[in-house]
PDB file of C-alpha atoms in Angstrom:
ATOM      1  CA  UNK A   1      37.971  86.801  22.853  1.00  0.00           C
ATOM      2  CA  UNK A   2      35.718  87.596  25.547  1.00  0.00           C
ATOM      3  CA  UNK A   3      36.926  90.689  26.256  1.00  0.00           C
ATOM      4  CA  UNK A   4      35.349  91.993  23.140  1.00  0.00           C
ATOM      5  CA  UNK A   5      32.094  90.334  23.804  1.00  0.00           C
ATOM      6  CA  UNK A   6      33.096  86.735  21.502  1.00  0.00           C
ATOM      7  CA  UNK A   7      33.952  88.726  18.389  1.00  0.00           C
ATOM      8  CA  UNK A   8      35.870  87.305  15.806  1.00  0.00           C
ATOM      9  CA  UNK A   9      38.478  88.274  13.413  1.00  0.00           C
ATOM     10  CA  UNK A  10      38.220  88.090   9.518  1.00  0.00           C
ATOM     11  CA  UNK A  11      41.803  87.052   7.745  1.00  0.00           C
ATOM     12  CA  UNK A  12      42.485  87.567   4.054  1.00  0.00           C
ATOM     13  CA  UNK A  13      44.961  85.159   1.777  1.00  0.00           C
ATOM     14  CA  UNK A  14      45.628  85.657  -1.345  1.00  0.00           C
ATOM     15  CA  UNK A  15      47.585  84.039  -4.462  1.00  0.00           C
ATOM     16  CA  UNK A  16      48.051  86.725  -6.874  1.00  0.00           C
ATOM     17  CA  UNK A  17      46.771  85.706 -10.362  1.00  0.00           C
ATOM     18  CA  UNK A  18      45.552  82.433  -9.045  1.00  0.00           C
ATOM     19  CA  UNK A  19      43.478  81.952  -5.472  1.00  0.00           C
ATOM     20  CA  UNK A  20      42.382  83.181  -2.337  1.00  0.00           C
ATOM     21  CA  UNK A  21      40.820  82.746   1.009  1.00  0.00           C
ATOM     22  CA  UNK A  22      38.572  84.484   3.682  1.00  0.00           C
ATOM     23  CA  UNK A  23      38.066  83.111   6.846  1.00  0.00           C
ATOM     24  CA  UNK A  24      36.758  84.510  10.410  1.00  0.00           C
ATOM     25  CA  UNK A  25      38.249  83.237  13.632  1.00  0.00           C
ATOM     26  CA  UNK A  26      38.907  83.584  17.212  1.00  0.00           C
ATOM     27  CA  UNK A  27      42.704  84.855  16.872  1.00  0.00           C
ATOM     28  CA  UNK A  28      44.783  85.805  13.644  1.00  0.00           C
ATOM     29  CA  UNK A  29      46.443  82.064  13.497  1.00  0.00           C
ATOM     30  CA  UNK A  30      43.179  80.474  13.234  1.00  0.00           C
ATOM     31  CA  UNK A  31      41.976  82.744  10.573  1.00  0.00           C
ATOM     32  CA  UNK A  32      44.925  83.156   8.518  1.00  0.00           C
ATOM     33  CA  UNK A  33      45.332  79.077   8.791  1.00  0.00           C
ATOM     34  CA  UNK A  34      41.784  78.356   7.642  1.00  0.00           C
ATOM     35  CA  UNK A  35      42.129  81.247   4.696  1.00  0.00           C
ATOM     36  CA  UNK A  36      45.373  79.660   3.613  1.00  0.00           C
ATOM     37  CA  UNK A  37      43.612  76.217   3.374  1.00  0.00           C
ATOM     38  CA  UNK A  38      40.649  77.837   1.003  1.00  0.00           C
ATOM     39  CA  UNK A  39      43.309  79.510  -1.377  1.00  0.00           C
ATOM     40  CA  UNK A  40      45.155  76.398  -1.777  1.00  0.00           C
ATOM     41  CA  UNK A  41      42.215  74.520  -1.952  1.00  0.00           C
ATOM     42  CA  UNK A  42      41.236  76.899  -4.817  1.00  0.00           C
ATOM     43  CA  UNK A  43      44.538  76.612  -6.767  1.00  0.00           C
ATOM     44  CA  UNK A  44      46.719  78.409  -5.274  1.00  0.00           C
ATOM     45  CA  UNK A  45      50.088  76.912  -4.094  1.00  0.00           C
ATOM     46  CA  UNK A  46      51.365  76.842  -0.271  1.00  0.00           C
ATOM     47  CA  UNK A  47      54.319  79.291  -0.996  1.00  0.00           C
ATOM     48  CA  UNK A  48      52.164  81.602  -3.326  1.00  0.00           C
ATOM     49  CA  UNK A  49      49.092  82.171  -0.627  1.00  0.00           C
ATOM     50  CA  UNK A  50      50.257  84.782   1.425  1.00  0.00           C
ATOM     51  CA  UNK A  51      48.597  86.961   4.422  1.00  0.00           C
ATOM     52  CA  UNK A  52      47.124  90.202   3.117  1.00  0.00           C
ATOM     53  CA  UNK A  53      45.131  91.799   5.781  1.00  0.00           C
ATOM     54  CA  UNK A  54      43.824  90.795   9.026  1.00  0.00           C
ATOM     55  CA  UNK A  55      41.399  92.785  10.953  1.00  0.00           C
ATOM     56  CA  UNK A  56      39.990  92.093  15.038  1.00  0.00           C
ATOM     57  CA  UNK A  57      37.269  92.519  15.203  1.00  0.00           C
ATOM     58  CA  UNK A  58      36.150  91.852  11.708  1.00  0.00           C
ATOM     59  CA  UNK A  59      33.033  94.056  11.798  1.00  0.00           C
ATOM     60  CA  UNK A  60      32.227  95.151   7.814  1.00  0.00           C
ATOM     61  CA  UNK A  61      35.274  94.237   5.509  1.00  0.00           C
ATOM     62  CA  UNK A  62      35.276  95.176   1.612  1.00  0.00           C
ATOM     63  CA  UNK A  63      37.377  93.300  -1.597  1.00  0.00           C
ATOM     64  CA  UNK A  64      38.593  95.408  -4.066  1.00  0.00           C
ATOM     65  CA  UNK A  65      39.552  94.151  -7.456  1.00  0.00           C
ATOM     66  CA  UNK A  66      42.424  96.382  -9.093  1.00  0.00           C
ATOM     67  CA  UNK A  67      43.731  96.376 -12.321  1.00  0.00           C
ATOM     68  CA  UNK A  68      47.131  98.044 -13.780  1.00  0.00           C
ATOM     69  CA  UNK A  69      47.432  99.447 -16.912  1.00  0.00           C
ATOM     70  CA  UNK A  70      50.407  97.203 -17.572  1.00  0.00           C
ATOM     71  CA  UNK A  71      47.816  94.020 -17.076  1.00  0.00           C
ATOM     72  CA  UNK A  72      48.310  92.298 -13.696  1.00  0.00           C
ATOM     73  CA  UNK A  73      45.273  92.483 -11.204  1.00  0.00           C
ATOM     74  CA  UNK A  74      44.789  91.700  -7.581  1.00  0.00           C
ATOM     75  CA  UNK A  75      42.555  92.415  -4.599  1.00  0.00           C
ATOM     76  CA  UNK A  76      43.156  95.015  -1.794  1.00  0.00           C
ATOM     77  CA  UNK A  77      41.031  94.359   1.427  1.00  0.00           C
ATOM     78  CA  UNK A  78      40.110  96.841   3.962  1.00  0.00           C
ATOM     79  CA  UNK A  79      38.514  95.617   6.897  1.00  0.00           C
ATOM     80  CA  UNK A  80      37.480  96.360  10.333  1.00  0.00           C
ATOM     81  CA  UNK A  81      35.098  99.359   9.607  1.00  0.00           C
ATOM     82  CA  UNK A  82      31.744 100.146  11.740  1.00  0.00           C
ATOM     83  CA  UNK A  83      29.406 100.115   8.578  1.00  0.00           C
ATOM     84  CA  UNK A  84      29.097  99.011   5.048  1.00  0.00           C
ATOM     85  CA  UNK A  85      29.193 102.357   4.282  1.00  0.00           C
ATOM     86  CA  UNK A  86      31.940 103.244   5.485  1.00  0.00           C
ATOM     87  CA  UNK A  87      33.838  99.793   4.053  1.00  0.00           C
ATOM     88  CA  UNK A  88      32.373 101.229   0.684  1.00  0.00           C
ATOM     89  CA  UNK A  89      33.801 105.002   1.757  1.00  0.00           C
ATOM     90  CA  UNK A  90      37.134 102.991   1.955  1.00  0.00           C
ATOM     91  CA  UNK A  91      36.984 101.279  -1.323  1.00  0.00           C
ATOM     92  CA  UNK A  92      36.299 104.772  -2.839  1.00  0.00           C
ATOM     93  CA  UNK A  93      39.421 106.285  -1.289  1.00  0.00           C
ATOM     94  CA  UNK A  94      41.315 103.310  -2.826  1.00  0.00           C
ATOM     95  CA  UNK A  95      40.062 103.771  -6.201  1.00  0.00           C
ATOM     96  CA  UNK A  96      40.730 107.163  -6.414  1.00  0.00           C
ATOM     97  CA  UNK A  97      41.848 107.804 -10.274  1.00  0.00           C
ATOM     98  CA  UNK A  98      43.782 111.151  -8.708  1.00  0.00           C
ATOM     99  CA  UNK A  99      46.153 109.199  -6.532  1.00  0.00           C
ATOM    100  CA  UNK A 100      46.549 105.943  -8.527  1.00  0.00           C
ATOM    101  CA  UNK A 101      46.044 107.007 -12.095  1.00  0.00           C
ATOM    102  CA  UNK A 102      47.808 103.661 -13.358  1.00  0.00           C
ATOM    103  CA  UNK A 103      44.557 101.900 -12.430  1.00  0.00           C
ATOM    104  CA  UNK A 104      42.464 100.762 -15.347  1.00  0.00           C
ATOM    105  CA  UNK A 105      39.759  99.321 -12.982  1.00  0.00           C
ATOM    106  CA  UNK A 106      39.020  99.521  -9.323  1.00  0.00           C
ATOM    107  CA  UNK A 107      35.901  98.076  -8.125  1.00  0.00           C
ATOM    108  CA  UNK A 108      34.590  96.899  -4.989  1.00  0.00           C
ATOM    109  CA  UNK A 109      33.080  93.192  -5.744  1.00  0.00           C
ATOM    110  CA  UNK A 110      32.411  91.863  -2.073  1.00  0.00           C
ATOM    111  CA  UNK A 111      31.353  93.107   1.412  1.00  0.00           C
ATOM    112  CA  UNK A 112      31.657  90.994   4.294  1.00  0.00           C
ATOM    113  CA  UNK A 113      29.686  90.907   7.726  1.00  0.00           C
ATOM    114  CA  UNK A 114      31.503  90.189  10.996  1.00  0.00           C
ATOM    115  CA  UNK A 115      30.526  86.562  10.484  1.00  0.00           C
ATOM    116  CA  UNK A 116      32.748  86.286   7.422  1.00  0.00           C
ATOM    117  CA  UNK A 117      29.692  86.251   5.257  1.00  0.00           C
ATOM    118  CA  UNK A 118      30.087  87.839   1.886  1.00  0.00           C
ATOM    119  CA  UNK A 119      27.326  89.794  -0.820  1.00  0.00           C
ATOM    120  CA  UNK A 120      28.266  91.314  -3.755  1.00  0.00           C
ATOM    121  CA  UNK A 121      28.568  95.496  -4.068  1.00  0.00           C
ATOM    122  CA  UNK A 122      25.704  96.771  -5.953  1.00  0.00           C
ATOM    123  CA  UNK A 123      27.036  98.071  -9.310  1.00  0.00           C
ATOM    124  CA  UNK A 124      25.985 101.731  -8.674  1.00  0.00           C
ATOM    125  CA  UNK A 125      28.658 102.088  -5.799  1.00  0.00           C
TER     126      UNK A 125
END
């Protein structure tokens, strides 16, 4: 951590159709442990709360909600971007309906800063 100016990583855990968790930490194990606890506390089971993504340093991250034409929905996480704008650009690529025509909905919903603070993504993005 000291080698990178005391920066933290960010971990995303998801129990599909149940719960999720997001935490920052000094290393992957610490961040994932925290995020998994959040996921379980939110209604997911220990077995279903799976590690989805981790970035070090955290920088900016985006949580993208996706729903298949077959019904199931999930979240994908793109992290480690230098700016909010780059994180949103990653979400736009992920939601490309030519590359992913099976998605009936694809929307960036939350942006996280380097400290793990979240804010809703404006609807016009």
